[in-house]
Amino acid sequence: MKKKVLIISQHFWPENFRISDIATGFVENDIDVDIICGIPNYPNGVIPKGYGWFKNKKQNFNGVNVYRTWEIARKDNTNIRIFLNYISYPFFASFKVLSFLHKKYDAVFCYETSPVYMIFPAVVYSKLKKVTLTTYVLDLWPENLYSVLNIKNKFLRFLVRSTSHWHYKKCDKLIAMSPSLNNTLQKITGKEKEKIATIPQYCEKFYEQDIVDEKLSEKYKNYFKIVYAGNISPAQNLEVAVDAAALLKNDGIKDIKFIIVGDGMSKTQIEKYVHYKQVDEYFDFIGSKPVTDMPIYHTLADALFAPLAKSDDLGLTIPAKITSYMAGGKPILTCIDGEGSFVIEKANAGFTAPSGDSKTLYENILKLYNMPKQDRNILGMNARNYHFENHSRDKVLKQLIDFILD
């Protein structure tokens, strides 16, 4: 008899989150999948045409049964709108799962990005139906929240910390992306080692392609191209690239271009900072592109760039863009503490800098810029080889399925 899994995730297709491919992978492995998700509006807060509170509430995506509950859109990404978005999905989804109590599942799986409170409806269902709940911890709370919102009030910090940890403790099993995060989750929850698995993120197979866009190649043919692809928020700390560009300008180096592919709550702020530092000629902000177009920009790049805000605990996770970059087969520049940089060093796939260290980033850019192309190609090959050995889709999917359904 087919296994059945209920997935709880605020974000899902058409938003660009890996859970869409994971759910597809479950179906490919002969598992029936239902998912309760929200109304798509990430990252810019705009609800796509055809969606709304009463539109497209039930869909099918690659064999996955998609059930959408209500949520308040992020809209203009102000603090109050993000707060309302964070609490509205778990609130409405907790009522939504009650209508699923007549269904039987072999497991409940929560794909936990921000906020941690999206775990709550999964807890409700799993406890009422006595079904094992496994949560994949992608954003560790409250640490990830602090990287976006500067919360100083001690009571609020205590409240967020205690409620975050409660959610992790209520899960039967947890999945960590790295050994460091695994150890931290053990300390937070007190769970036995066998209840917490270390399984890295994988990336979709299309990231493994090399796709040349002739128009883009012609447009940027005279530049050393550093590509950033992803969300633009305080957690990413893209200011570090702006500061590095100012150092490059002081050196009189003019043929380096940062190509920023993406959108998010900090985009306008970063654009203003670029103008303030008078390095506009070093940056092209080209907005969001379909996730399937990312190999075009990876292929275009001479280097791929991954920054992250400074935080003792954010360094426990490996950003999703790192695994995508490694599949892209290009040298990688990081400005990340912890696991995100460690994996690049381990693979000998590029150069790393501590979070927020624009001077070391600048020096690393110069290393790549002055390096013979064949040596840069070797770094890119190292990245892609590490991807196939450690982050391949089939291998990681099997680990996820075995642990969730064990």
Short mmCIF file of C-alpha atoms in Angstrom, two decimals:
data_model
loop_
_atom_site.label_atom_id
_atom_site.label_comp_id
_atom_site.label_asym_id
_atom_site.label_seq_id
_atom_site.Cartn_x
_atom_site.Cartn_y
_atom_site.Cartn_z
CA MET A 1 0.00 0.00 0.00
CA LYS A 2 1.22 3.50 -0.84
CA LYS A 3 2.58 5.64 1.97
CA LYS A 4 0.90 8.98 2.57
CA VAL A 5 2.59 12.14 3.86
CA LEU A 6 1.05 15.44 4.94
CA ILE A 7 3.41 18.38 4.41
CA ILE A 8 3.04 21.64 6.31
CA SER A 9 4.88 24.58 4.75
CA GLN A 10 3.89 28.22 4.52
CA HIS A 11 5.80 28.50 1.24
CA PHE A 12 5.32 26.39 -1.88
CA TRP A 13 5.16 26.67 -5.66
CA PRO A 14 4.99 29.14 -7.39
CA GLU A 15 7.29 30.60 -4.72
CA ASN A 16 10.92 29.57 -5.17
CA PHE A 17 11.43 27.18 -2.27
CA ARG A 18 13.02 23.74 -2.41
CA ILE A 19 10.01 22.11 -0.76
CA SER A 20 8.29 22.17 -4.17
CA ASP A 21 10.92 19.81 -5.56
CA ILE A 22 11.07 17.71 -2.38
CA ALA A 23 7.32 17.11 -2.55
CA THR A 24 7.69 16.23 -6.24
CA GLY A 25 10.47 13.82 -5.31
CA PHE A 26 8.21 12.10 -2.78
CA VAL A 27 5.60 11.56 -5.50
CA GLU A 28 8.31 10.17 -7.81
CA ASN A 29 9.08 7.66 -5.04
CA ASP A 30 5.47 6.42 -5.01
CA ILE A 31 4.30 8.45 -2.00
CA ASP A 32 0.93 10.20 -1.89
CA VAL A 33 1.47 13.81 -0.83
CA ASP A 34 -0.92 16.49 0.43
CA ILE A 35 0.46 19.91 1.36
CA ILE A 36 -1.12 22.73 3.35
CA CYS A 37 0.54 25.99 2.33
CA GLY A 38 -0.25 29.70 2.16
CA ILE A 39 -1.07 32.17 -0.58
CA PRO A 40 2.05 32.87 -2.68
CA ASN A 41 3.52 36.35 -2.08
CA TYR A 42 7.18 35.82 -1.13
CA PRO A 43 9.54 37.72 -1.31
CA ASN A 44 8.08 41.01 -2.58
CA GLY A 45 4.68 40.69 -0.91
CA VAL A 46 2.77 40.77 -4.20
CA ILE A 47 0.13 38.06 -4.70
CA PRO A 48 0.40 36.71 -8.27
CA LYS A 49 -2.51 37.03 -10.66
CA GLY A 50 -4.96 34.17 -10.23
CA TYR A 51 -4.38 33.81 -6.49
CA GLY A 52 -6.19 35.32 -3.53
CA TRP A 53 -8.15 34.48 -0.40
CA PHE A 54 -10.80 32.70 -2.46
CA LYS A 55 -8.91 31.78 -5.64
CA ASN A 56 -6.99 28.59 -6.44
CA LYS A 57 -7.51 27.15 -2.98
CA LYS A 58 -6.93 23.63 -4.28
CA GLN A 59 -4.43 22.72 -7.01
CA ASN A 60 -2.26 19.87 -8.21
CA PHE A 61 1.46 20.36 -8.76
CA ASN A 62 3.42 17.45 -10.25
CA GLY A 63 1.10 14.99 -8.53
CA VAL A 64 1.13 16.85 -5.20
CA ASN A 65 -2.31 17.81 -3.84
CA VAL A 66 -2.00 21.47 -2.86
CA TYR A 67 -4.39 22.99 -0.31
CA ARG A 68 -3.97 26.71 0.34
CA THR A 69 -5.03 28.34 3.56
CA TRP A 70 -5.38 32.05 4.22
CA GLU A 71 -2.49 34.31 5.18
CA ILE A 72 -1.87 38.06 5.26
CA ALA A 73 0.55 39.00 2.48
CA ARG A 74 3.88 40.67 3.25
CA LYS A 75 2.85 43.52 0.91
CA ASP A 76 5.45 46.30 1.33
CA ASN A 77 7.65 44.22 3.69
CA THR A 78 7.33 46.60 6.64
CA ASN A 79 7.95 45.13 10.09
CA ILE A 80 4.23 45.10 10.91
CA ARG A 81 3.31 43.38 7.63
CA ILE A 82 6.00 40.73 8.12
CA PHE A 83 4.75 40.17 11.69
CA LEU A 84 1.18 39.75 10.44
CA ASN A 85 2.38 37.40 7.72
CA TYR A 86 4.34 35.36 10.25
CA ILE A 87 1.38 34.82 12.60
CA SER A 88 -1.46 34.60 10.08
CA TYR A 89 -0.36 31.40 8.32
CA PRO A 90 -0.03 29.24 11.47
CA PHE A 91 -3.29 30.70 12.80
CA PHE A 92 -5.36 29.87 9.70
CA ALA A 93 -3.48 26.63 8.96
CA SER A 94 -4.25 25.35 12.47
CA PHE A 95 -7.95 25.48 11.58
CA LYS A 96 -7.29 24.06 8.14
CA VAL A 97 -5.69 20.89 9.52
CA LEU A 98 -8.85 20.17 11.50
CA SER A 99 -10.61 19.52 8.20
CA PHE A 100 -7.94 16.88 7.47
CA LEU A 101 -8.58 14.82 10.61
CA HIS A 102 -10.63 12.30 8.64
CA LYS A 103 -7.58 11.53 6.51
CA LYS A 104 -4.89 9.06 7.50
CA TYR A 105 -1.21 9.77 6.95
CA ASP A 106 1.89 7.73 7.69
CA ALA A 107 3.86 10.85 8.62
CA VAL A 108 3.64 14.62 8.94
CA PHE A 109 6.55 16.63 7.54
CA CYS A 110 7.11 20.32 8.24
CA TYR A 111 9.50 22.30 6.05
CA GLU A 112 10.40 25.04 8.52
CA THR A 113 11.76 28.24 7.10
CA SER A 114 10.72 31.46 8.85
CA PRO A 115 8.67 31.69 10.95
CA VAL A 116 9.14 28.76 13.33
CA TYR A 117 5.44 29.10 14.18
CA MET A 118 4.50 27.35 10.94
CA ILE A 119 5.30 24.16 12.89
CA PHE A 120 2.24 24.73 15.11
CA PRO A 121 -0.45 23.39 12.73
CA ALA A 122 1.75 20.34 12.14
CA VAL A 123 1.91 19.81 15.91
CA VAL A 124 -1.89 20.12 16.13
CA TYR A 125 -2.48 17.42 13.53
CA SER A 126 0.27 15.06 14.72
CA LYS A 127 -0.88 15.14 18.33
CA LEU A 128 -4.58 14.75 17.56
CA LYS A 129 -3.94 11.86 15.14
CA LYS A 130 -0.89 10.43 16.95
CA VAL A 131 1.20 10.57 13.76
CA THR A 132 4.97 11.14 13.82
CA LEU A 133 5.98 14.72 13.02
CA THR A 134 9.38 15.37 11.43
CA THR A 135 10.56 18.96 10.93
CA TYR A 136 13.34 20.04 8.58
CA VAL A 137 14.98 23.03 10.33
CA LEU A 138 16.05 25.47 7.62
CA ASP A 139 15.91 28.65 9.72
CA LEU A 140 16.88 28.34 13.38
CA TRP A 141 14.68 30.53 15.56
CA PRO A 142 14.88 32.91 17.27
CA GLU A 143 18.36 33.56 15.85
CA ASN A 144 17.13 33.97 12.29
CA LEU A 145 14.48 36.45 13.44
CA TYR A 146 17.12 38.57 15.19
CA SER A 147 19.06 38.83 11.92
CA VAL A 148 16.01 40.51 10.33
CA LEU A 149 14.48 42.43 13.25
CA ASN A 150 16.63 44.11 15.89
CA ILE A 151 14.66 43.10 18.99
CA LYS A 152 16.17 44.62 22.15
CA ASN A 153 13.33 44.20 24.64
CA LYS A 154 14.32 41.44 27.07
CA PHE A 155 10.77 40.20 27.63
CA LEU A 156 10.07 39.97 23.89
CA ARG A 157 13.34 38.11 23.36
CA PHE A 158 12.45 35.69 26.16
CA LEU A 159 8.97 35.19 24.69
CA VAL A 160 10.25 34.50 21.18
CA ARG A 161 13.01 32.21 22.44
CA SER A 162 10.76 30.14 24.70
CA THR A 163 8.00 29.74 22.11
CA SER A 164 10.52 28.86 19.39
CA HIS A 165 12.13 26.18 21.51
CA TRP A 166 8.67 24.82 22.48
CA HIS A 167 7.92 24.15 18.82
CA TYR A 168 11.16 22.23 18.27
CA LYS A 169 10.56 20.17 21.41
CA LYS A 170 7.05 19.22 20.27
CA CYS A 171 8.36 17.61 17.08
CA ASP A 172 8.98 13.88 17.25
CA LYS A 173 12.02 14.09 14.95
CA LEU A 174 14.16 16.90 13.57
CA ILE A 175 16.40 17.24 10.53
CA ALA A 176 19.46 19.50 10.70
CA MET A 177 21.48 20.68 7.71
CA SER A 178 24.84 20.40 9.46
CA PRO A 179 26.51 18.64 12.41
CA SER A 180 26.77 21.99 14.24
CA LEU A 181 23.03 22.60 13.93
CA ASN A 182 22.39 19.01 14.99
CA ASN A 183 24.33 19.58 18.22
CA THR A 184 22.47 22.83 18.87
CA LEU A 185 19.07 21.18 18.37
CA GLN A 186 20.07 18.41 20.76
CA LYS A 187 20.86 21.04 23.41
CA ILE A 188 17.62 22.93 22.79
CA THR A 189 15.33 19.90 22.82
CA GLY A 190 17.14 17.26 24.84
CA LYS A 191 16.18 14.71 22.21
CA GLU A 192 18.09 11.47 21.74
CA LYS A 193 20.67 11.46 18.95
CA GLU A 194 18.68 9.07 16.75
CA LYS A 195 15.76 11.53 16.76
CA ILE A 196 17.80 14.22 14.99
CA ALA A 197 19.30 13.47 11.58
CA THR A 198 21.91 15.50 9.73
CA ILE A 199 20.83 15.74 6.09
CA PRO A 200 22.16 18.53 3.84
CA GLN A 201 19.99 20.46 1.45
CA TYR A 202 20.13 19.41 -2.16
CA CYS A 203 19.34 21.49 -5.21
CA GLU A 204 17.18 20.75 -8.21
CA LYS A 205 18.85 18.99 -11.10
CA PHE A 206 18.43 21.94 -13.45
CA TYR A 207 21.13 23.79 -11.47
CA GLU A 208 23.64 21.30 -12.87
CA GLN A 209 23.22 22.72 -16.39
CA ASP A 210 25.48 25.17 -18.21
CA ILE A 211 23.29 27.53 -20.26
CA VAL A 212 24.88 30.33 -22.26
CA ASP A 213 22.77 33.41 -22.98
CA GLU A 214 24.40 35.17 -25.92
CA LYS A 215 22.80 38.56 -25.19
CA LEU A 216 23.96 38.56 -21.56
CA SER A 217 27.42 37.34 -22.56
CA GLU A 218 27.71 40.22 -25.02
CA LYS A 219 26.38 42.76 -22.51
CA TYR A 220 28.93 41.81 -19.83
CA LYS A 221 31.81 40.65 -22.04
CA ASN A 222 34.17 43.35 -20.74
CA TYR A 223 33.53 42.66 -17.05
CA PHE A 224 34.64 40.24 -14.36
CA LYS A 225 31.17 39.14 -13.27
CA ILE A 226 30.23 38.40 -9.64
CA VAL A 227 26.66 37.06 -9.42
CA TYR A 228 24.45 37.09 -6.35
CA ALA A 229 21.17 35.19 -6.74
CA GLY A 230 18.55 35.08 -4.03
CA ASN A 231 16.48 36.99 -1.50
CA ILE A 232 17.60 40.50 -0.50
CA SER A 233 16.96 40.96 3.20
CA PRO A 234 18.92 42.11 6.28
CA ALA A 235 19.96 38.49 6.87
CA GLN A 236 21.96 38.50 3.62
CA ASN A 237 23.95 41.65 4.49
CA LEU A 238 24.64 42.68 0.89
CA GLU A 239 26.17 45.91 2.22
CA VAL A 240 29.44 44.00 2.45
CA ALA A 241 29.58 43.80 -1.36
CA VAL A 242 29.02 47.54 -1.61
CA ASP A 243 31.88 48.23 0.78
CA ALA A 244 34.14 45.86 -1.19
CA ALA A 245 33.20 47.68 -4.40
CA ALA A 246 34.26 50.98 -2.80
CA LEU A 247 37.70 49.48 -2.13
CA LEU A 248 37.90 48.29 -5.75
CA LYS A 249 37.03 51.81 -6.91
CA ASN A 250 39.80 53.25 -4.75
CA ASP A 251 42.19 50.90 -6.59
CA GLY A 252 40.98 52.19 -9.93
CA ILE A 253 39.66 48.75 -10.96
CA LYS A 254 36.61 49.42 -13.12
CA ASP A 255 35.87 46.17 -14.95
CA ILE A 256 34.22 44.24 -12.09
CA LYS A 257 30.44 44.03 -11.98
CA PHE A 258 28.16 42.71 -9.23
CA ILE A 259 25.02 41.29 -10.89
CA ILE A 260 22.23 41.05 -8.30
CA VAL A 261 19.45 38.63 -9.27
CA GLY A 262 16.55 38.76 -6.83
CA ASP A 263 14.21 40.91 -4.76
CA GLY A 264 13.26 41.37 -1.14
CA MET A 265 12.62 43.73 1.73
CA SER A 266 16.13 45.28 1.64
CA LYS A 267 16.48 45.85 -2.09
CA THR A 268 15.67 49.57 -2.01
CA GLN A 269 17.92 50.07 1.00
CA ILE A 270 20.85 48.36 -0.74
CA GLU A 271 20.32 50.39 -3.91
CA LYS A 272 20.43 53.59 -1.81
CA TYR A 273 23.62 52.40 -0.12
CA VAL A 274 25.21 51.74 -3.51
CA HIS A 275 24.40 55.31 -4.53
CA TYR A 276 25.63 56.68 -1.19
CA LYS A 277 28.99 54.92 -1.62
CA GLN A 278 29.14 56.18 -5.22
CA VAL A 279 29.68 52.72 -6.72
CA ASP A 280 26.62 52.58 -8.97
CA GLU A 281 28.74 51.52 -11.96
CA TYR A 282 29.75 48.32 -10.12
CA PHE A 283 26.17 47.03 -9.66
CA ASP A 284 23.31 45.82 -11.83
CA PHE A 285 20.06 44.98 -10.01
CA ILE A 286 18.06 42.92 -12.47
CA GLY A 287 15.18 41.81 -10.22
CA SER A 288 13.60 38.42 -9.68
CA LYS A 289 13.86 35.77 -12.37
CA PRO A 290 12.26 32.32 -12.62
CA VAL A 291 14.22 29.80 -10.60
CA THR A 292 14.70 27.72 -13.75
CA ASP A 293 16.65 30.66 -15.24
CA MET A 294 19.30 30.57 -12.51
CA PRO A 295 21.69 28.33 -14.50
CA ILE A 296 21.87 31.15 -17.10
CA TYR A 297 23.27 33.53 -14.47
CA HIS A 298 25.50 30.90 -12.89
CA THR A 299 26.98 30.14 -16.31
CA LEU A 300 27.47 33.86 -16.95
CA ALA A 301 29.38 34.36 -13.71
CA ASP A 302 33.11 34.39 -13.13
CA ALA A 303 32.30 34.01 -9.43
CA LEU A 304 29.18 33.37 -7.35
CA PHE A 305 28.71 35.37 -4.17
CA ALA A 306 27.08 34.29 -0.87
CA PRO A 307 27.00 36.67 2.14
CA LEU A 308 25.17 36.29 5.45
CA ALA A 309 24.70 38.59 8.44
CA LYS A 310 26.94 38.05 11.44
CA SER A 311 25.39 35.76 14.04
CA ASP A 312 26.79 32.96 16.15
CA ASP A 313 23.86 30.73 15.29
CA LEU A 314 23.18 31.64 11.67
CA GLY A 315 26.56 30.06 10.96
CA LEU A 316 25.10 26.69 11.94
CA THR A 317 23.23 26.39 8.66
CA ILE A 318 24.34 26.13 5.04
CA PRO A 319 22.32 28.58 2.93
CA ALA A 320 20.36 26.99 0.08
CA LYS A 321 22.17 29.19 -2.42
CA ILE A 322 25.48 27.52 -1.49
CA THR A 323 24.27 24.12 -2.68
CA SER A 324 22.83 25.69 -5.84
CA TYR A 325 26.08 27.55 -6.49
CA MET A 326 28.16 24.40 -6.08
CA ALA A 327 26.04 22.61 -8.67
CA GLY A 328 26.64 25.58 -10.97
CA GLY A 329 30.32 24.75 -11.23
CA LYS A 330 31.79 28.22 -10.67
CA PRO A 331 34.17 29.59 -7.99
CA ILE A 332 32.34 30.77 -4.88
CA LEU A 333 33.04 33.81 -2.71
CA THR A 334 31.49 33.73 0.75
CA CYS A 335 31.14 36.26 3.53
CA ILE A 336 29.71 33.79 6.03
CA ASP A 337 30.69 32.47 9.43
CA GLY A 338 30.54 28.77 10.17
CA GLU A 339 29.18 25.96 8.01
CA GLY A 340 28.51 28.02 4.87
CA SER A 341 32.18 28.89 4.49
CA PHE A 342 33.45 25.61 5.90
CA VAL A 343 31.90 23.59 3.07
CA ILE A 344 33.58 25.84 0.46
CA GLU A 345 36.95 25.38 2.14
CA LYS A 346 36.40 21.63 2.42
CA ALA A 347 35.59 21.38 -1.28
CA ASN A 348 38.36 23.83 -2.29
CA ALA A 349 35.69 25.60 -4.31
CA GLY A 350 36.58 29.26 -3.80
CA PHE A 351 37.57 31.80 -1.16
CA THR A 352 35.91 32.57 2.16
CA ALA A 353 35.66 35.59 4.41
CA PRO A 354 34.11 36.12 7.85
CA SER A 355 30.63 37.60 7.88
CA GLY A 356 30.71 41.37 7.33
CA ASP A 357 34.43 41.42 6.46
CA SER A 358 34.44 43.59 3.33
CA LYS A 359 38.24 43.92 3.31
CA THR A 360 38.83 40.16 3.11
CA LEU A 361 36.06 39.90 0.51
CA TYR A 362 37.81 42.60 -1.52
CA GLU A 363 41.12 40.73 -1.25
CA ASN A 364 39.46 37.47 -2.30
CA ILE A 365 37.85 39.17 -5.29
CA LEU A 366 41.28 40.36 -6.37
CA LYS A 367 42.66 36.82 -5.99
CA LEU A 368 40.04 35.45 -8.37
CA TYR A 369 40.24 38.47 -10.67
CA ASN A 370 44.01 38.03 -11.11
CA MET A 371 43.90 34.23 -11.25
CA PRO A 372 44.42 32.45 -14.60
CA LYS A 373 41.10 31.29 -16.02
CA GLN A 374 42.15 27.64 -15.96
CA ASP A 375 42.74 27.89 -12.20
CA ARG A 376 39.31 29.42 -11.69
CA ASN A 377 37.86 26.57 -13.73
CA ILE A 378 39.48 24.08 -11.35
CA LEU A 379 37.77 25.74 -8.38
CA GLY A 380 34.45 25.53 -10.23
CA MET A 381 35.01 21.86 -11.05
CA ASN A 382 35.79 21.18 -7.39
CA ALA A 383 32.47 22.78 -6.43
CA ARG A 384 30.47 20.70 -8.88
CA ASN A 385 32.27 17.47 -7.96
CA TYR A 386 31.52 18.08 -4.27
CA HIS A 387 27.88 18.64 -5.19
CA PHE A 388 27.59 15.29 -6.98
CA GLU A 389 29.35 13.45 -4.17
CA ASN A 390 27.41 15.00 -1.27
CA HIS A 391 24.35 16.98 -2.36
CA SER A 392 22.87 15.06 -5.26
CA ARG A 393 19.08 15.07 -5.40
CA ASP A 394 18.55 11.30 -5.48
CA LYS A 395 20.90 10.63 -2.57
CA VAL A 396 19.43 13.30 -0.29
CA LEU A 397 15.82 12.46 -1.18
CA LYS A 398 16.41 8.85 -0.14
CA GLN A 399 17.82 10.03 3.21
CA LEU A 400 14.81 12.28 3.78
CA ILE A 401 12.25 9.61 2.91
CA ASP A 402 13.95 6.92 4.99
CA PHE A 403 14.13 9.16 8.06
CA ILE A 404 10.61 10.62 7.76
CA LEU A 405 8.95 7.23 7.22
CA ASP A 406 11.15 5.23 9.59
#
